mmCIF file of C-alpha atoms in Angstrom:
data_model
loop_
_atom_site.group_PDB
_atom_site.id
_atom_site.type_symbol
_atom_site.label_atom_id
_atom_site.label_comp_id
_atom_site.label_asym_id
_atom_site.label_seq_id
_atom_site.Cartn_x
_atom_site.Cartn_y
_atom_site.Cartn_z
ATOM 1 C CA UNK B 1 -53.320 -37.542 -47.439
ATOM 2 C CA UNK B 2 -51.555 -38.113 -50.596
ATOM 3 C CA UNK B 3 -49.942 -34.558 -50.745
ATOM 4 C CA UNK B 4 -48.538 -35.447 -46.905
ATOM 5 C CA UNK B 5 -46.834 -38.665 -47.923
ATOM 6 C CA UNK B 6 -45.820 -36.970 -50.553
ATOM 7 C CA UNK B 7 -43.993 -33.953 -48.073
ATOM 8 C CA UNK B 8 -42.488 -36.947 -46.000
ATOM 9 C CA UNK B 9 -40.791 -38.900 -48.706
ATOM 10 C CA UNK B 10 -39.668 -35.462 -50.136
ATOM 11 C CA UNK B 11 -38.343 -34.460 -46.344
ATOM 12 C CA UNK B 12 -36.368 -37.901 -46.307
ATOM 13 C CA UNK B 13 -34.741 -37.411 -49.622
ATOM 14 C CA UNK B 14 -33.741 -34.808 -48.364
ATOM 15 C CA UNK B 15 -32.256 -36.317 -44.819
ATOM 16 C CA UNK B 16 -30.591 -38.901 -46.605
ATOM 17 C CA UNK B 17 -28.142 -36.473 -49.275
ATOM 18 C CA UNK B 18 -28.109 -34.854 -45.737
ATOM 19 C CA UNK B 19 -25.965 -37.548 -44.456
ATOM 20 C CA UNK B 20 -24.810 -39.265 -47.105
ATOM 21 C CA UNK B 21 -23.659 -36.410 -49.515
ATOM 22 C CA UNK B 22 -20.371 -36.095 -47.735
ATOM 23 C CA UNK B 23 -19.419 -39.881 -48.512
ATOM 24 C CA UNK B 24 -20.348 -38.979 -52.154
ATOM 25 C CA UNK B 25 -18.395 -36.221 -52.345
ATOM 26 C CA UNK B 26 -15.212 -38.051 -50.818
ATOM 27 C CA UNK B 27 -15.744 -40.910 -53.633
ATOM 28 C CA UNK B 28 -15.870 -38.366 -56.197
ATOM 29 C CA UNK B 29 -12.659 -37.232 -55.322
ATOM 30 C CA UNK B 30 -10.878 -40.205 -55.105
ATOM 31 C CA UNK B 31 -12.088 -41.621 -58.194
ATOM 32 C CA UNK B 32 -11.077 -37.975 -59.928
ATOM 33 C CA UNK B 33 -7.941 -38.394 -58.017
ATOM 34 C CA UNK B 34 -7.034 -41.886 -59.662
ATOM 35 C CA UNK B 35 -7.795 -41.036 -63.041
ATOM 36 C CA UNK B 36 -5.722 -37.580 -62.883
ATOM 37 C CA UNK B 37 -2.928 -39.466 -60.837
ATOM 38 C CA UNK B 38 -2.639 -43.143 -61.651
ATOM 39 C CA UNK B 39 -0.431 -43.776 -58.603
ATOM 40 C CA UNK B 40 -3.164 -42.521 -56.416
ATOM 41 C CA UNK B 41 -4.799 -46.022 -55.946
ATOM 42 C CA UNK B 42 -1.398 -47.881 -55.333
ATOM 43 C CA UNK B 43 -1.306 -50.135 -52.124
ATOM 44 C CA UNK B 44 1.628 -48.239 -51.321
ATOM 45 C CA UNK B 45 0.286 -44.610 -51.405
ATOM 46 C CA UNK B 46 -2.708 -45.887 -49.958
ATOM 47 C CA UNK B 47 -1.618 -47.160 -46.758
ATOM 48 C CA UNK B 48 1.098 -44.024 -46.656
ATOM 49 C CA UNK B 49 -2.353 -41.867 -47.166
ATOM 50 C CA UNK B 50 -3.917 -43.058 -44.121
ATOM 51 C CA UNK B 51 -0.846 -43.015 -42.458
ATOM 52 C CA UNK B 52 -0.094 -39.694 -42.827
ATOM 53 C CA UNK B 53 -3.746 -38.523 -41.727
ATOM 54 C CA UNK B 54 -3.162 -40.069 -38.200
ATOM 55 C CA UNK B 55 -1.927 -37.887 -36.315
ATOM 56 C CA UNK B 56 -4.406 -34.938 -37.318
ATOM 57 C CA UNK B 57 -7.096 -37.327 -37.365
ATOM 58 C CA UNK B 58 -6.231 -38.297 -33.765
ATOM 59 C CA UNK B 59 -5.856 -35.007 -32.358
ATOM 60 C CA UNK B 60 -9.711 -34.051 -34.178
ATOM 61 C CA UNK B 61 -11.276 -36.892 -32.377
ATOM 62 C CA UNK B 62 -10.723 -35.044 -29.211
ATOM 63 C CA UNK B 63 -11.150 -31.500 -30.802
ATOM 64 C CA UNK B 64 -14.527 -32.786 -31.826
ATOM 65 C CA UNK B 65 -15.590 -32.795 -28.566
ATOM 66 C CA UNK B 66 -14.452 -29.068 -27.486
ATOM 67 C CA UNK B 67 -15.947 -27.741 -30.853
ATOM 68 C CA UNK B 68 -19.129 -29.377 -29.840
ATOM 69 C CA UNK B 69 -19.352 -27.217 -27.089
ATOM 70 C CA UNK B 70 -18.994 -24.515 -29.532
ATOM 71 C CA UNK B 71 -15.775 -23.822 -27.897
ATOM 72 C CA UNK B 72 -11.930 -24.330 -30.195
ATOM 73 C CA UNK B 73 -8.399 -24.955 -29.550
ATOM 74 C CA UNK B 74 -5.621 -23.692 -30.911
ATOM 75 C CA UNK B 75 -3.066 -25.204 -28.928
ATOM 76 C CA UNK B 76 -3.194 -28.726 -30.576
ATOM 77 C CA UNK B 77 -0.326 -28.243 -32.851
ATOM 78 C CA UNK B 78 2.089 -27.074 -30.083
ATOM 79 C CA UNK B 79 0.821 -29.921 -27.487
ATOM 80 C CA UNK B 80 1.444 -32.357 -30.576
ATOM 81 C CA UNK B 81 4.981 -30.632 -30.503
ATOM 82 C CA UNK B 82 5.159 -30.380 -27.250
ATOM 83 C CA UNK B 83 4.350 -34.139 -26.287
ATOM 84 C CA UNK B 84 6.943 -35.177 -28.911
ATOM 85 C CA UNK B 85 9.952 -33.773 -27.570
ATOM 86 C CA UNK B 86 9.091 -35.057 -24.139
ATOM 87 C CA UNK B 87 8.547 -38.214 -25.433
ATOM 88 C CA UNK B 88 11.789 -37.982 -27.356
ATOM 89 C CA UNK B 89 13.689 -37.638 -24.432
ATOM 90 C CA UNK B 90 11.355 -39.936 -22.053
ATOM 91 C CA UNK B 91 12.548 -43.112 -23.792
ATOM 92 C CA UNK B 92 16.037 -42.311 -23.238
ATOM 93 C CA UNK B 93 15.724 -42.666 -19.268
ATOM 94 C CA UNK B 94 12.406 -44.894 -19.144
ATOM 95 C CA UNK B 95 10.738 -47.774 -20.297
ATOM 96 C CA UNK B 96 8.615 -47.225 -23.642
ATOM 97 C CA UNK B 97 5.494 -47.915 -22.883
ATOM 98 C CA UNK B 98 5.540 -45.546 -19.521
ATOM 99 C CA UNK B 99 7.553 -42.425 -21.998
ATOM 100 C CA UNK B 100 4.473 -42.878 -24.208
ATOM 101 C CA UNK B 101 2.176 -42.322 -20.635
ATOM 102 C CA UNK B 102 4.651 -39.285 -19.634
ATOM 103 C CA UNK B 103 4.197 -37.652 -22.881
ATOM 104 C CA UNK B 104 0.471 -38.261 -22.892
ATOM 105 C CA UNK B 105 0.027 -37.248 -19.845
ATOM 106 C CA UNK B 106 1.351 -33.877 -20.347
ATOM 107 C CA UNK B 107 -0.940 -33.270 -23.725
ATOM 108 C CA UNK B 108 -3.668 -34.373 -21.052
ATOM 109 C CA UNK B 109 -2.900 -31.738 -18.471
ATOM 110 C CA UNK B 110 -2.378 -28.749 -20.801
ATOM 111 C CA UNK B 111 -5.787 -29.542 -22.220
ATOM 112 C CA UNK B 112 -7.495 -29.639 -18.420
ATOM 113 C CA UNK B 113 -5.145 -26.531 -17.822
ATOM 114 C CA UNK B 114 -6.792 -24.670 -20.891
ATOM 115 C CA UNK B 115 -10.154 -26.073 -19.910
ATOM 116 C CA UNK B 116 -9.739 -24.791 -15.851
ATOM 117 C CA UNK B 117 -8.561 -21.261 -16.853
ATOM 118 C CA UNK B 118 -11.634 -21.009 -19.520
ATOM 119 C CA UNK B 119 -14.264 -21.670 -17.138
ATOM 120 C CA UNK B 120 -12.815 -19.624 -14.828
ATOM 121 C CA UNK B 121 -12.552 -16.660 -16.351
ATOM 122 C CA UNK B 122 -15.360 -17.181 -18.864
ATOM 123 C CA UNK B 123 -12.872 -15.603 -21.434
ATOM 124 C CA UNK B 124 -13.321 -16.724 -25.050
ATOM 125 C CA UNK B 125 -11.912 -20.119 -25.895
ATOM 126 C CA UNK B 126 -9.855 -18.837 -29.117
ATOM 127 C CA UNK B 127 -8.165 -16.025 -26.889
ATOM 128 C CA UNK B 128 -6.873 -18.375 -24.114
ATOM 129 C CA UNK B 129 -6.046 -21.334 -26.211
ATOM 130 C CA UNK B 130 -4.284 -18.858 -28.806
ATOM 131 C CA UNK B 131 -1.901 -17.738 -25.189
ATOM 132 C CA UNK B 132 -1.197 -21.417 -24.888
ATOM 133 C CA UNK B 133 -0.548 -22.105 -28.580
ATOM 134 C CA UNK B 134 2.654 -19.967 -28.146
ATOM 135 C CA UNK B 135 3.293 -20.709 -24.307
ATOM 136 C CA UNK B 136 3.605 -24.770 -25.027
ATOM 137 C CA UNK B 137 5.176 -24.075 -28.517
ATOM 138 C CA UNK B 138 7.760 -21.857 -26.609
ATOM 139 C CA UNK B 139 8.331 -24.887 -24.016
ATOM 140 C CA UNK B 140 8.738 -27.146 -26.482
ATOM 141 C CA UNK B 141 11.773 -25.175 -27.619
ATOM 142 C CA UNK B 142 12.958 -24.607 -24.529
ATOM 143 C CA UNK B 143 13.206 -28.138 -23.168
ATOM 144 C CA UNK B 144 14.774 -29.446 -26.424
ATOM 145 C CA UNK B 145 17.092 -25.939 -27.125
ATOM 146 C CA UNK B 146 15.654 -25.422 -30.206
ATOM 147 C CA UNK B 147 16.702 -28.277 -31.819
ATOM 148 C CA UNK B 148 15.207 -31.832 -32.896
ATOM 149 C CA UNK B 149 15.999 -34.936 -29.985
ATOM 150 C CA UNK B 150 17.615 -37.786 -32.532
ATOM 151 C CA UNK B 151 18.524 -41.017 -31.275
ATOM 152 C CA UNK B 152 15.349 -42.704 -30.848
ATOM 153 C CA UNK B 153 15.527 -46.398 -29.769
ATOM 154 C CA UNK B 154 14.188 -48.599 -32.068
ATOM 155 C CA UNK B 155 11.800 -49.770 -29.718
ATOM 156 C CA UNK B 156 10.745 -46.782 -29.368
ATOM 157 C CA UNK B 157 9.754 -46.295 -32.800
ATOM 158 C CA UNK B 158 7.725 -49.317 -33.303
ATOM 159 C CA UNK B 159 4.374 -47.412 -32.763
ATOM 160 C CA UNK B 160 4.843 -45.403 -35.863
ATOM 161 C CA UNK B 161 6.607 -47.573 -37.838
ATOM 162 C CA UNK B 162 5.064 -51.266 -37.232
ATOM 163 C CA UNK B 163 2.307 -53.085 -39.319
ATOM 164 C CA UNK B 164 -0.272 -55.484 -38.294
ATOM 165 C CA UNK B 165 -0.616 -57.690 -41.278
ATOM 166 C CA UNK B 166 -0.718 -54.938 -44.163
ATOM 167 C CA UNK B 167 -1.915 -52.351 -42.303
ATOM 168 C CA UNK B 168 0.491 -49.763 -40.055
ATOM 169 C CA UNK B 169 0.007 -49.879 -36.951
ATOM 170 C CA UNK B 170 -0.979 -45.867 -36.811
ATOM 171 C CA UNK B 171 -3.774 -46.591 -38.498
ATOM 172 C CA UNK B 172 -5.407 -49.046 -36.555
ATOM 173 C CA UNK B 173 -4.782 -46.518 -33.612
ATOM 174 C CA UNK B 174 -6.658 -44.036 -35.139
ATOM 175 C CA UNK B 175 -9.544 -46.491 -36.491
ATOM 176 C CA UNK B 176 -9.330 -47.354 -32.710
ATOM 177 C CA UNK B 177 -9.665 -43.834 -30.923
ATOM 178 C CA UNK B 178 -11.986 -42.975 -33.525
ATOM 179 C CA UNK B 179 -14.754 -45.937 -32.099
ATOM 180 C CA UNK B 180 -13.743 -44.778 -29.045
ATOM 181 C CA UNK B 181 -14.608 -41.625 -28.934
ATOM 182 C CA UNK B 182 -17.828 -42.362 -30.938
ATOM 183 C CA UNK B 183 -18.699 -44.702 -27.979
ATOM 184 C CA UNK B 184 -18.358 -41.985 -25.700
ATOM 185 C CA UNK B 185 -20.266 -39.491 -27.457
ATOM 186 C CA UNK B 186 -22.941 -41.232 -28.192
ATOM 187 C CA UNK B 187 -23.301 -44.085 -25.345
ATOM 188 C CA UNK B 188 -22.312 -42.218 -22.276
ATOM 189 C CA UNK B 189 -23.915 -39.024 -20.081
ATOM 190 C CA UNK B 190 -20.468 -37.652 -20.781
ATOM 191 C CA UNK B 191 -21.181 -37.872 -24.576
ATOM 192 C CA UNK B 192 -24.848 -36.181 -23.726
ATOM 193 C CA UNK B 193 -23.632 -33.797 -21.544
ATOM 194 C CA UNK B 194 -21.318 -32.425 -24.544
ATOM 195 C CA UNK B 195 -23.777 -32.061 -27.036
ATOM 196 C CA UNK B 196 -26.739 -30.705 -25.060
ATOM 197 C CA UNK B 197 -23.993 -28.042 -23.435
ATOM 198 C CA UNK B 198 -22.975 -26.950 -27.063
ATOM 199 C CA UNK B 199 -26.608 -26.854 -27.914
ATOM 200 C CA UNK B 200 -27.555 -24.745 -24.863
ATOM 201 C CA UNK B 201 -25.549 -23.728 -22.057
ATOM 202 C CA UNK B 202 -27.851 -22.028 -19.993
ATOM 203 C CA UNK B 203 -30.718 -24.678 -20.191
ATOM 204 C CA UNK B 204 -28.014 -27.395 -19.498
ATOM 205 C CA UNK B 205 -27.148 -26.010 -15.988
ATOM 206 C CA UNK B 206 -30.284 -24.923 -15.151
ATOM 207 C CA UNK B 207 -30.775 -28.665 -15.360
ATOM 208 C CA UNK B 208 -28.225 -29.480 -12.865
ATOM 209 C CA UNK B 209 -25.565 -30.411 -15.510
ATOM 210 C CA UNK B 210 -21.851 -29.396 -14.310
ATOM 211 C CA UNK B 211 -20.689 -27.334 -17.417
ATOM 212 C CA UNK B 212 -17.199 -26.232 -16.285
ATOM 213 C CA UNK B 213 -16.474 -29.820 -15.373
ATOM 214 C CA UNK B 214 -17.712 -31.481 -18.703
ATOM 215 C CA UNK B 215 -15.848 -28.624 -20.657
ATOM 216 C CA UNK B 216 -12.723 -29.224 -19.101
ATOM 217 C CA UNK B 217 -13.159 -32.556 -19.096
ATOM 218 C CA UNK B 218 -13.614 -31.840 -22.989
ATOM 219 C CA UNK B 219 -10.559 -29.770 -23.153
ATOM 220 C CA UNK B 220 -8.750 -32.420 -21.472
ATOM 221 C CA UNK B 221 -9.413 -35.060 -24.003
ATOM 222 C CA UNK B 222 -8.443 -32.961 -26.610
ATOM 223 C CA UNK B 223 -4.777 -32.411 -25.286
ATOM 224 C CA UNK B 224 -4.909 -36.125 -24.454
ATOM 225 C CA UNK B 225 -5.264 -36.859 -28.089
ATOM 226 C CA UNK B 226 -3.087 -34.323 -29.450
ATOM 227 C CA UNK B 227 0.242 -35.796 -27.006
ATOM 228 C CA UNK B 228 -0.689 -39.182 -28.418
ATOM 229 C CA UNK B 229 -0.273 -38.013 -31.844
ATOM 230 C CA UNK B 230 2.582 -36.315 -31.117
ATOM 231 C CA UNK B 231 4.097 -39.413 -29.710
ATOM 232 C CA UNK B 232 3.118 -40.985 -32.777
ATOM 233 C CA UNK B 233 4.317 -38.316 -34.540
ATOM 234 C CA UNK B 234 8.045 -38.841 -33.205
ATOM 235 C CA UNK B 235 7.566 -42.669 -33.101
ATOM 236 C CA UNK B 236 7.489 -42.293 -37.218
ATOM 237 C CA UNK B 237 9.812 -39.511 -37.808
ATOM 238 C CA UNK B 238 12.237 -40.423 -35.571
ATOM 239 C CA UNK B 239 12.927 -37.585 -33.442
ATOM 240 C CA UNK B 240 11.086 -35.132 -31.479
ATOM 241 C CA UNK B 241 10.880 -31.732 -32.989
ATOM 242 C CA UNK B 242 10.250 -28.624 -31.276
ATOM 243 C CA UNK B 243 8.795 -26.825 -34.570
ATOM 244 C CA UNK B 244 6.846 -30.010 -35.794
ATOM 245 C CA UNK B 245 3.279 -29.653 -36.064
ATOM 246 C CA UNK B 246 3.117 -25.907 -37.261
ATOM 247 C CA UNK B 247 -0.562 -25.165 -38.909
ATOM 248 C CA UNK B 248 -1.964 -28.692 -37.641
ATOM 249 C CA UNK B 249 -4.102 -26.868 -35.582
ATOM 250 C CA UNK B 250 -5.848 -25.537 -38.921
ATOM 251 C CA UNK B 251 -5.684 -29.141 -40.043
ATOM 252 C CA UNK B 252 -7.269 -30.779 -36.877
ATOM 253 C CA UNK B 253 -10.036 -27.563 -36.898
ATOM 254 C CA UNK B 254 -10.764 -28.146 -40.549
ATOM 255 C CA UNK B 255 -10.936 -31.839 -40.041
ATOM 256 C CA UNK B 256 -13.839 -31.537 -37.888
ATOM 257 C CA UNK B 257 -15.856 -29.071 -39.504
ATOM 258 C CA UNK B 258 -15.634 -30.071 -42.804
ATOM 259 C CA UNK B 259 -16.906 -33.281 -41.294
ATOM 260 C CA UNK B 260 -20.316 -31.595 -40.031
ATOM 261 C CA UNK B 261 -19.360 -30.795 -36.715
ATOM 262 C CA UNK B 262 -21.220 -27.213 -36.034
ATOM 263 C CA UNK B 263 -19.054 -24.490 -34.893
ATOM 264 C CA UNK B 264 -21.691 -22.997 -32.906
ATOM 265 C CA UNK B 265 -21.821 -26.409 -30.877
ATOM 266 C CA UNK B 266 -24.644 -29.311 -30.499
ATOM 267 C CA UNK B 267 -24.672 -31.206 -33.811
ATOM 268 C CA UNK B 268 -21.696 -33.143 -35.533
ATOM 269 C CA UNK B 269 -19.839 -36.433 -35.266
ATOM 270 C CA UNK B 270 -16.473 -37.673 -34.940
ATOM 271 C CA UNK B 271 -17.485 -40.119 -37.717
ATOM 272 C CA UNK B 272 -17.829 -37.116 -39.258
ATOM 273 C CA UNK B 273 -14.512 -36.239 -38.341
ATOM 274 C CA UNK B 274 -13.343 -39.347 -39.465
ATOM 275 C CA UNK B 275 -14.646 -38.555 -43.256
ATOM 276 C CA UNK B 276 -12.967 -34.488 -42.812
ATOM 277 C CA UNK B 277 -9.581 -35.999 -42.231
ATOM 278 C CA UNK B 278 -10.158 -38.125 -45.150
ATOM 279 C CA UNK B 279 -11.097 -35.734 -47.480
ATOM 280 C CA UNK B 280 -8.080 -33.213 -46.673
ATOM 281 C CA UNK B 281 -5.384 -36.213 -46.409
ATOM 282 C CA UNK B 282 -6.701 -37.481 -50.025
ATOM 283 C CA UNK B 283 -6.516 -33.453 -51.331
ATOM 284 C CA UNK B 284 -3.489 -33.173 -50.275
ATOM 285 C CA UNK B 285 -2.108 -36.515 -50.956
ATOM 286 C CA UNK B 286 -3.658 -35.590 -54.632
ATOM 287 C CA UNK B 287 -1.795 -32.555 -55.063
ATOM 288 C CA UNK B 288 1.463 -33.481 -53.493
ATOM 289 C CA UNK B 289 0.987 -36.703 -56.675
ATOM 290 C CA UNK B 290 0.723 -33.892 -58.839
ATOM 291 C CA UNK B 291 3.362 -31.647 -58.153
ATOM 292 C CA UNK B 292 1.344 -28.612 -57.072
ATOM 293 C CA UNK B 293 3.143 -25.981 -55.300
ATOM 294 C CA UNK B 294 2.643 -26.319 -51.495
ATOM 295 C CA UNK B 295 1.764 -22.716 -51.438
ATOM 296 C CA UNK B 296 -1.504 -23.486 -53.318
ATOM 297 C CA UNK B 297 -2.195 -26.853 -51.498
ATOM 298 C CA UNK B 298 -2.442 -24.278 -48.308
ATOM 299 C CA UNK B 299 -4.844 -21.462 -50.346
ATOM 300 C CA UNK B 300 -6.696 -24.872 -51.663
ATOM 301 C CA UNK B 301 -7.467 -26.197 -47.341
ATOM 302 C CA UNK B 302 -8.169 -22.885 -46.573
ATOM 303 C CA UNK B 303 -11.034 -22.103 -49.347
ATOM 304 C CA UNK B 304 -12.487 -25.530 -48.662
ATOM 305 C CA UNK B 305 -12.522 -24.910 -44.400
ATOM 306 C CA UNK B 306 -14.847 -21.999 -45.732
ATOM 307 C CA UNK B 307 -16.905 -23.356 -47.997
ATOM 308 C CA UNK B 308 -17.558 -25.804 -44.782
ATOM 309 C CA UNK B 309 -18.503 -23.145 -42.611
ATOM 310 C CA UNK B 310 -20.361 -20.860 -45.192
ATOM 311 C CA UNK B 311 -22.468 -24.529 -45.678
ATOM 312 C CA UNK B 312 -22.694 -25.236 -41.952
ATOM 313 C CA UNK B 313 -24.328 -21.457 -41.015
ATOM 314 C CA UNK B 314 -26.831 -22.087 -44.113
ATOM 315 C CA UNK B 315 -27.779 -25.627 -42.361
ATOM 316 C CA UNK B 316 -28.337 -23.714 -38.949
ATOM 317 C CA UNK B 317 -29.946 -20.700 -40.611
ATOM 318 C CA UNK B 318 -32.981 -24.018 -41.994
ATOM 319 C CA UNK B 319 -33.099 -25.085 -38.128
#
């Protein structure tokens, strides 16, 4: 009896570096961080940290939920491109509040676009979302001519640039779509639906669940979240650029499995998420203190998005 209590405390050792390790690790690196770089801690770089992280952290709140259907999207970084130029020019013919809607709306029907076409043709997520990558990017330069859309009102640029208290206002939107999403995931049969469809297709239809719907509903959320960070995107920059957002899709990817989120589907977290966006913003954040050649900050994202998945296929090798 001994030896079995024994086992159990030993197992929940175990569970607990399970999910806490990651939190560990991301202390460990800031406190590194602020002894290598002193102005690392600064209120200033702080809140210009989480700033920065926004947008990608957005846009992997609703790439959580494709990649828990073990499915990924490639097209976020040219929807976040995409949804910036339109909102760009939106604001220059309509209220604010309904170019932000425009905009988002868009992100939100290339994502149920990319969703529809998967399901239909049951071909491979990465191939069709890889087509739209370059179809919206080569909109996006289209409807702007190539060129960035200055002239923003300053009303419209109050999203990116405002503060509530000391906090900008970006941040609070992500903090915001972050509980959302976690709501949904976890609260709702939509949320279910997701994970037990990434954890087993087949079984989930046989038991009357409607997988092409959920997945594009999934698909849909993700380009929903990806236009509002590209409206946030232009809100803080200023203009809406047709290039803008190159590589976020690796970003927004690497965001959500670094956080835990499985690539095979069925486990993770956009809490999770939350913690991935974290840890590359402070990296990067780190190096960019320190002067390192951007060149290595990208070799540096890329070697740690592997080490995530090399980690993740030893986790579902113990299952």
């Amino acid at each position: 009896m001994a030896k079995v209590e024994k086992t159990l405390t030993k197992s929940e050792i175990q569970k607990k570096i399970s999910s806490y390790g990651f939190v560990i690790v991301l202390m460990a690196i800031v406190v590194v961080m602020s002894l290598i770089a002193p102005s690392f801690l600064t209120t200033r770089n702080i809140m210009n940290l989480l700033r920065q992280i926004s947008v990608v952290g957005i846009a992997a709140c609703g790439a959580t939920f494709v990649i828990l259907l073990g499915e990924i999207d490639l097209s976020v970084g040219s929807i976040i491109a995409f949804a910036g130029v339109l909102y760009a020019s939106f604001q220059f013919f309509m209220p604010v509040p309904f170019a932000v809607i425009g905009a988002v709306f868009f992100g939100w029907l290339i994502g149920l676009v990319n969703g529809w076409i998967i399901t239909k043709t049951k071909i491979a997520s990465f191939v069709i979302t890889l087509g739209s990558m370059a179809i919206v990017r080569g909109f996006a330069l289209l409807y702007a001519n190539g060129r960035p859309i200055f002239g923003l009102k300053e009303s419209a640029r109050w999203l990116g640039l405002s503060y509530i208290g000391p906090v900008p206002l970006m941040v609070i939107l992500f903090v915001l779509i972050v509980s959302i999403s976690a709501v949904i995931l976890k609260m709702t049969k939509t949320g279910r639906f997701v994970y037990s469809i990434g954890g087993n297709e087949e079984a989930s239809y046989l038991a009357g669940i409607k997988v092409s719907l959920y997945k594009t509903l999934s698909f849909g959320i993700a380009g929903l979240t990806a236009g509002f960070g590209g409206v946030l995107l232009t809100s803080r920059l200023g203009s809406g650029d047709p290039i803008a957002a190159q590589g976020y899709e690796f970003d927004v990817i690497g965001a959500v499995v670094i956080g835990g989120t499985s690539l095979k589907g069925g486990s993770g977290s956009v809490i999770g998420t939350l913690f991935g966006a974290l840890l590359l913003g402070i990296l990067t954040n780190g190096m960019n203190l320190l002067g390192v050649n951007p060149y290595w900050q990208q070799v540096s994202k890329g070697f740690i998005i592997i080490v995530a998945v090399l980690i993740d296929r030893q986790r579902q090798k113990k299952l």
